Amino acid sequence: MIILLVLAGLLSVVAVHDLIRKPGIRRVALRNLSRRVGEASLVVFGSALGTAIIAGALIVGDTFDNSIRDIARTDLGPIDTVVTVDDPADLDAAAAALAADGGIAGVDGLATITDIRAAIATVAGGAAGEDVADEGSDDRRADPRVSVTAGDFDQLRALGGDSTGLADAGQTPQGDEVVLTTQIADELQVTVGDRVEIFAYGQASAFQVRQVIDHLGVAGWGEAFIDPARFAQLVVLDDPLAAPPSGRVLVSNDGDVFDSTGVDALAGPTADDTIADAIDERLTAAGLAHDRWDIKAGLLEDAEEEGAEITEIFTAVGGFSVLAGVLLLVNLFVMLAEERKTSLGVLRAIGWRRGHLVRSFVLEGAAYGLIASLIGALAGIPVGWVIVKATEQIFAANDGSLQLRLAVEPRSLVIAGLVGLVISLVVSWATSARISRLNIIRAIRDLPEPGSSRRRWLTMVAAVIGVTAGVFLTIVPGIGGESPELLILGAPLALFSAIPLLRGLLPGRRAPRLVPVAAGAAVIAWAVAVFSVFDDVMQDPPIAVFLMQGVLMVAGAVAISASLGPSVARALGMVPGGSGPATRLGLAYPTARGFRTGVSLAMFSLIVFSLTFIAVLSTAFGQQTEAFTDEASSGFDALVRSNPANPIPVEGLVATDEVTDAATVRFGFAEFSAPFDPPTVDEPAGWSIAGIDVDFVAKGMTPELIEIDPAYPTEVAAFEAVATDPSLVIVATWFLGGDDGADPSIGDTVTLWNDAGDGREVTVVGLMENDWVFGGTYASAQLVQDHLGGQFSANRHFVSFADEVSPDDGAALLNGRFVENGADAESFARIVGTEVAEQQGFFNLLSGYLSLGLLIGVAGLGVVMIRAVRERRSQVGMLRAMGMATGGIRSMFLTEGGYVALQGVLSGVLLGLLSSYQLLVRSNTFEIRLDFVVPWLALAVIAALPLLASFAASAIPARRAARIPVATALRLSD
């Protein structure tokens, strides 16, 4: 924000000075705002939309950041670190070790809890004293995985008072009492006095709801609190495949919820690092095996990263619209210069210097920019609100785990307004410098400016510099430094810079026209082919690269169109029925104004290109749903998840009439370290692990692998080897969050750690492309059971249903039949379909966001057409005097507007299809392989909307031109 403030101040200081101290410049600069309010409003509207798009992106990022950060308040409160001891019997010893000698500096509280994940359900009637309903009762409501927690309320309240959520919760529950949070109570639709059942370790226990408390802080972590003595009765560890309870020490650092020392860990080495080290040192010295989770620091860091990532996505996608707004301003000033050429010449003749002309235009542009920035920053609030609401609906369709709360940070509005203002000022200065270079006599007579040998030499020098810089950027930092941004930019810079040089070197009168065509085609070819030719550099490009690709391809198309425009116009004029004077005149004017037409064309092309690209991706994802389902299912129909403390026995599933086959997956979380991921070499990182046996591959289908060890001929063979050999694993390409070149490879050695600190090396023999069920690391069930001990639970089953039972119906039947086990069964079609629908919903959201750019394009075309009518008023009068009907005048201007919009739509659609085809089929940019599909219906809508809008924008100026009286039109005065 400071940088933007400095830039805005430097760029506007002259305008502010002239506004206050130079009345002559002020009058000339500001009179257009009052004389032509309608046109000024269109310009402000287009510019304000660009600012609103920036503000909306920042607001969405702030919303994600604040919503994720808010989890620290609702689910953690004063909890900064969670220490889990391997043996719950050591819990008191761990707390004593941490509290010894006055405790750890920077820690203001400790508390102990034990918890399990259990299923909880209502009972018939629900009132106190009534009988427990039959397990199969239809009116029961259940939650399959609730944190059932035992802990002393006084001790927990001491962590942070009101921020714990237990301030008004009374004493620790006694006997059969249970205290529920509002989230669980609302889901079960129970209140104080109602009865619920908790299912854990093969038994059902009835409890009466004593109190319902806010889902906040420690209460948000615990969810359902019961008597510690009753908790001990629930824990009957007869099943070796059930996960044992967790004993945890909750650590609260000095400070409030958001300003505790754990937050400072995001900025680098702080007191929190000392706290973490002290915790590990004390527990290790006491001989207590444990896991430490700096949960709040990680959560806040994730919030910052997620907010920045979502901001980057919307800012980059919105960049197309912002560029359209910039082009609108450029077009405006070029047209203003042409329209005012005579008056500018008069001003120069009466003593104005070139600097005065520049400053008058800058002041006018600053006025447009300031008004647009203020309006746009405020308009960004409803734009952000709409995006947040749409995103919320996408999440709600999935699991609704993240509750979005609109956050409007004043800082973001200021930044958006400053960005819009700086863009306006930069455009004003850049275009004004060009405007001031005019010959006084020729300007007064409205004659074209002559060429200048000095200007040609400057152009040649700039061209040589551009070619040299482009070649350097491509070879040295692009290829050598593996920079995708500079690689994609370098060659087009050299190609465009070479146009003036080649025009002078190539013989023939057609060289000036053919050179830009060749350069534009080469730029398009480069922007498309670079992803496959240099796939190692472009393997995982930032989203800004796709923005650059679109801009470069559109620039190439504009160069081609501007050069071939006259030929295209002549060809269209020769079409039968299209050779009338209105059509020929309508095509002649935009082809004669190449720069103006090119800028308008670019505005439409940029937006249509991006809409087409997103439509292809969305359709490609949707078309692959069936293939993704087959890949995820491994030949089974549904995935059955159950409670880790009370998993469904596989024998019970197989005994069900509807189930024909079942394969058990031993699922859990383990610690890994790997040489290809430097951050985890010294400290193992947590990752999910799925232990499989031969039943998992019995159907002859497995998740798809993008790379397999050559020792195994097929994917099934690789999974069979993993199922029977404890020394082998299969991982996803993003194993341990691998990025920045840290992706795993076949043959890599990974170390798997258990609670005792023992490491076991395993070898990667396969890489998964997708992981729809989040298995994480596939290993043998024997390895998981022997090496990890109690760190897993056999609570996942792949099941097949009888032919007459649909997967969705079968999953629903299992959910009702195994309520006590916390059954959460879903068909693979539903799992994949939900994920794909969420992705498509996000694509649709981006398309709607981009559609705001079409409004900028339409506003720009409207400004162009209004000024075209004014510029050609004398021509219109002459045509009317020569006998052309009002319908012909109207057709002439409609043809002009339609010609520009049609070119923009066609180039945008074709370039979008070309780019998406290359990225999906010919490159490895996306980790997921997708088939290229042309979304005909979506393309029809994408093409129709801007065309209809352009005709609507052209209709009013066309009608106005047709109604101009002949005598009035022939006058030269304004």
PDB file of N, CA, C and O in Angstrom, residues 53 177 198 396 440 475 483 491 540 542 548 575 594 601 686 878 933:
ATOM      1  N   ILE A  53     -13.275  -5.201  -9.907  1.00  0.00           N
ATOM      2  CA  ILE A  53     -12.803  -6.573 -10.056  1.00  0.00           C
ATOM      3  C   ILE A  53     -11.599  -6.816  -9.151  1.00  0.00           C
ATOM      4  O   ILE A  53     -11.487  -7.862  -8.506  1.00  0.00           O
ATOM      5  N   GLU A 177     -24.343 -37.686  32.392  1.00  0.00           N
ATOM      6  CA  GLU A 177     -24.540 -36.366  31.796  1.00  0.00           C
ATOM      7  C   GLU A 177     -23.611 -36.181  30.601  1.00  0.00           C
ATOM      8  O   GLU A 177     -22.491 -36.673  30.583  1.00  0.00           O
ATOM      9  N   ILE A 198     -24.042 -42.931  22.704  1.00  0.00           N
ATOM     10  CA  ILE A 198     -22.679 -42.876  22.182  1.00  0.00           C
ATOM     11  C   ILE A 198     -22.208 -44.306  21.956  1.00  0.00           C
ATOM     12  O   ILE A 198     -22.319 -45.153  22.853  1.00  0.00           O
ATOM     13  N   ALA A 396     -21.199 -25.768   0.399  1.00  0.00           N
ATOM     14  CA  ALA A 396     -22.366 -26.382   1.049  1.00  0.00           C
ATOM     15  C   ALA A 396     -22.788 -27.642   0.320  1.00  0.00           C
ATOM     16  O   ALA A 396     -23.274 -28.597   0.935  1.00  0.00           O
ATOM     17  N   ILE A 440       1.667  22.217 -35.747  1.00  0.00           N
ATOM     18  CA  ILE A 440       0.608  23.197 -35.494  1.00  0.00           C
ATOM     19  C   ILE A 440      -0.246  23.440 -36.740  1.00  0.00           C
ATOM     20  O   ILE A 440      -1.487  23.412 -36.687  1.00  0.00           O
ATOM     21  N   ILE A 475      16.664 -17.204 -23.484  1.00  0.00           N
ATOM     22  CA  ILE A 475      17.750 -18.173 -23.339  1.00  0.00           C
ATOM     23  C   ILE A 475      18.291 -18.229 -21.911  1.00  0.00           C
ATOM     24  O   ILE A 475      18.433 -19.313 -21.334  1.00  0.00           O
ATOM     25  N   SER A 483      12.643 -20.117 -15.679  1.00  0.00           N
ATOM     26  CA  SER A 483      11.591 -19.185 -15.292  1.00  0.00           C
ATOM     27  C   SER A 483      10.482 -19.240 -16.332  1.00  0.00           C
ATOM     28  O   SER A 483      10.666 -18.782 -17.466  1.00  0.00           O
ATOM     29  N   ALA A 491      10.453 -14.619 -26.279  1.00  0.00           N
ATOM     30  CA  ALA A 491      10.358 -14.744 -27.744  1.00  0.00           C
ATOM     31  C   ALA A 491       9.337 -13.773 -28.342  1.00  0.00           C
ATOM     32  O   ALA A 491       9.625 -13.122 -29.354  1.00  0.00           O
ATOM     33  N   ASP A 540       4.870 -26.790 -13.857  1.00  0.00           N
ATOM     34  CA  ASP A 540       3.944 -26.309 -12.823  1.00  0.00           C
ATOM     35  C   ASP A 540       3.997 -24.789 -12.782  1.00  0.00           C
ATOM     36  O   ASP A 540       4.453 -24.198 -11.805  1.00  0.00           O
ATOM     37  N   PRO A 542       3.031 -20.785 -12.491  1.00  0.00           N
ATOM     38  CA  PRO A 542       2.069 -19.996 -11.712  1.00  0.00           C
ATOM     39  C   PRO A 542       0.932 -19.527 -12.604  1.00  0.00           C
ATOM     40  O   PRO A 542       1.062 -19.479 -13.839  1.00  0.00           O
ATOM     41  N   MET A 548      -0.458 -14.283 -19.016  1.00  0.00           N
ATOM     42  CA  MET A 548       0.491 -13.814 -20.023  1.00  0.00           C
ATOM     43  C   MET A 548       0.248 -14.516 -21.351  1.00  0.00           C
ATOM     44  O   MET A 548       0.330 -13.903 -22.422  1.00  0.00           O
ATOM     45  N   VAL A 575     -19.091 -10.227 -50.962  1.00  0.00           N
ATOM     46  CA  VAL A 575     -20.082 -11.278 -50.726  1.00  0.00           C
ATOM     47  C   VAL A 575     -21.422 -10.843 -51.284  1.00  0.00           C
ATOM     48  O   VAL A 575     -21.840  -9.695 -51.083  1.00  0.00           O
ATOM     49  N   GLY A 594      -6.754   1.574 -37.688  1.00  0.00           N
ATOM     50  CA  GLY A 594      -6.224   0.297 -37.228  1.00  0.00           C
ATOM     51  C   GLY A 594      -5.977   0.239 -35.732  1.00  0.00           C
ATOM     52  O   GLY A 594      -6.305  -0.752 -35.076  1.00  0.00           O
ATOM     53  N   LEU A 601     -10.837  -4.564 -30.475  1.00  0.00           N
ATOM     54  CA  LEU A 601     -10.788  -6.009 -30.726  1.00  0.00           C
ATOM     55  C   LEU A 601     -10.123  -6.735 -29.562  1.00  0.00           C
ATOM     56  O   LEU A 601     -10.584  -7.798 -29.134  1.00  0.00           O
ATOM     57  N   GLY A 686       3.691 -35.482   8.869  1.00  0.00           N
ATOM     58  CA  GLY A 686       2.543 -36.371   8.908  1.00  0.00           C
ATOM     59  C   GLY A 686       1.890 -36.518   7.546  1.00  0.00           C
ATOM     60  O   GLY A 686       1.793 -35.561   6.776  1.00  0.00           O
ATOM     61  N   MET A 878     -23.083  14.614 -45.597  1.00  0.00           N
ATOM     62  CA  MET A 878     -22.844  14.522 -47.039  1.00  0.00           C
ATOM     63  C   MET A 878     -23.555  13.315 -47.631  1.00  0.00           C
ATOM     64  O   MET A 878     -24.161  13.396 -48.711  1.00  0.00           O
ATOM     65  N   VAL A 933     -12.548 -31.614 -25.106  1.00  0.00           N
ATOM     66  CA  VAL A 933     -13.936 -31.654 -25.568  1.00  0.00           C
ATOM     67  C   VAL A 933     -14.360 -30.229 -25.901  1.00  0.00           C
ATOM     68  O   VAL A 933     -14.096 -29.295 -25.129  1.00  0.00           O
TER      69      VAL A 933
END
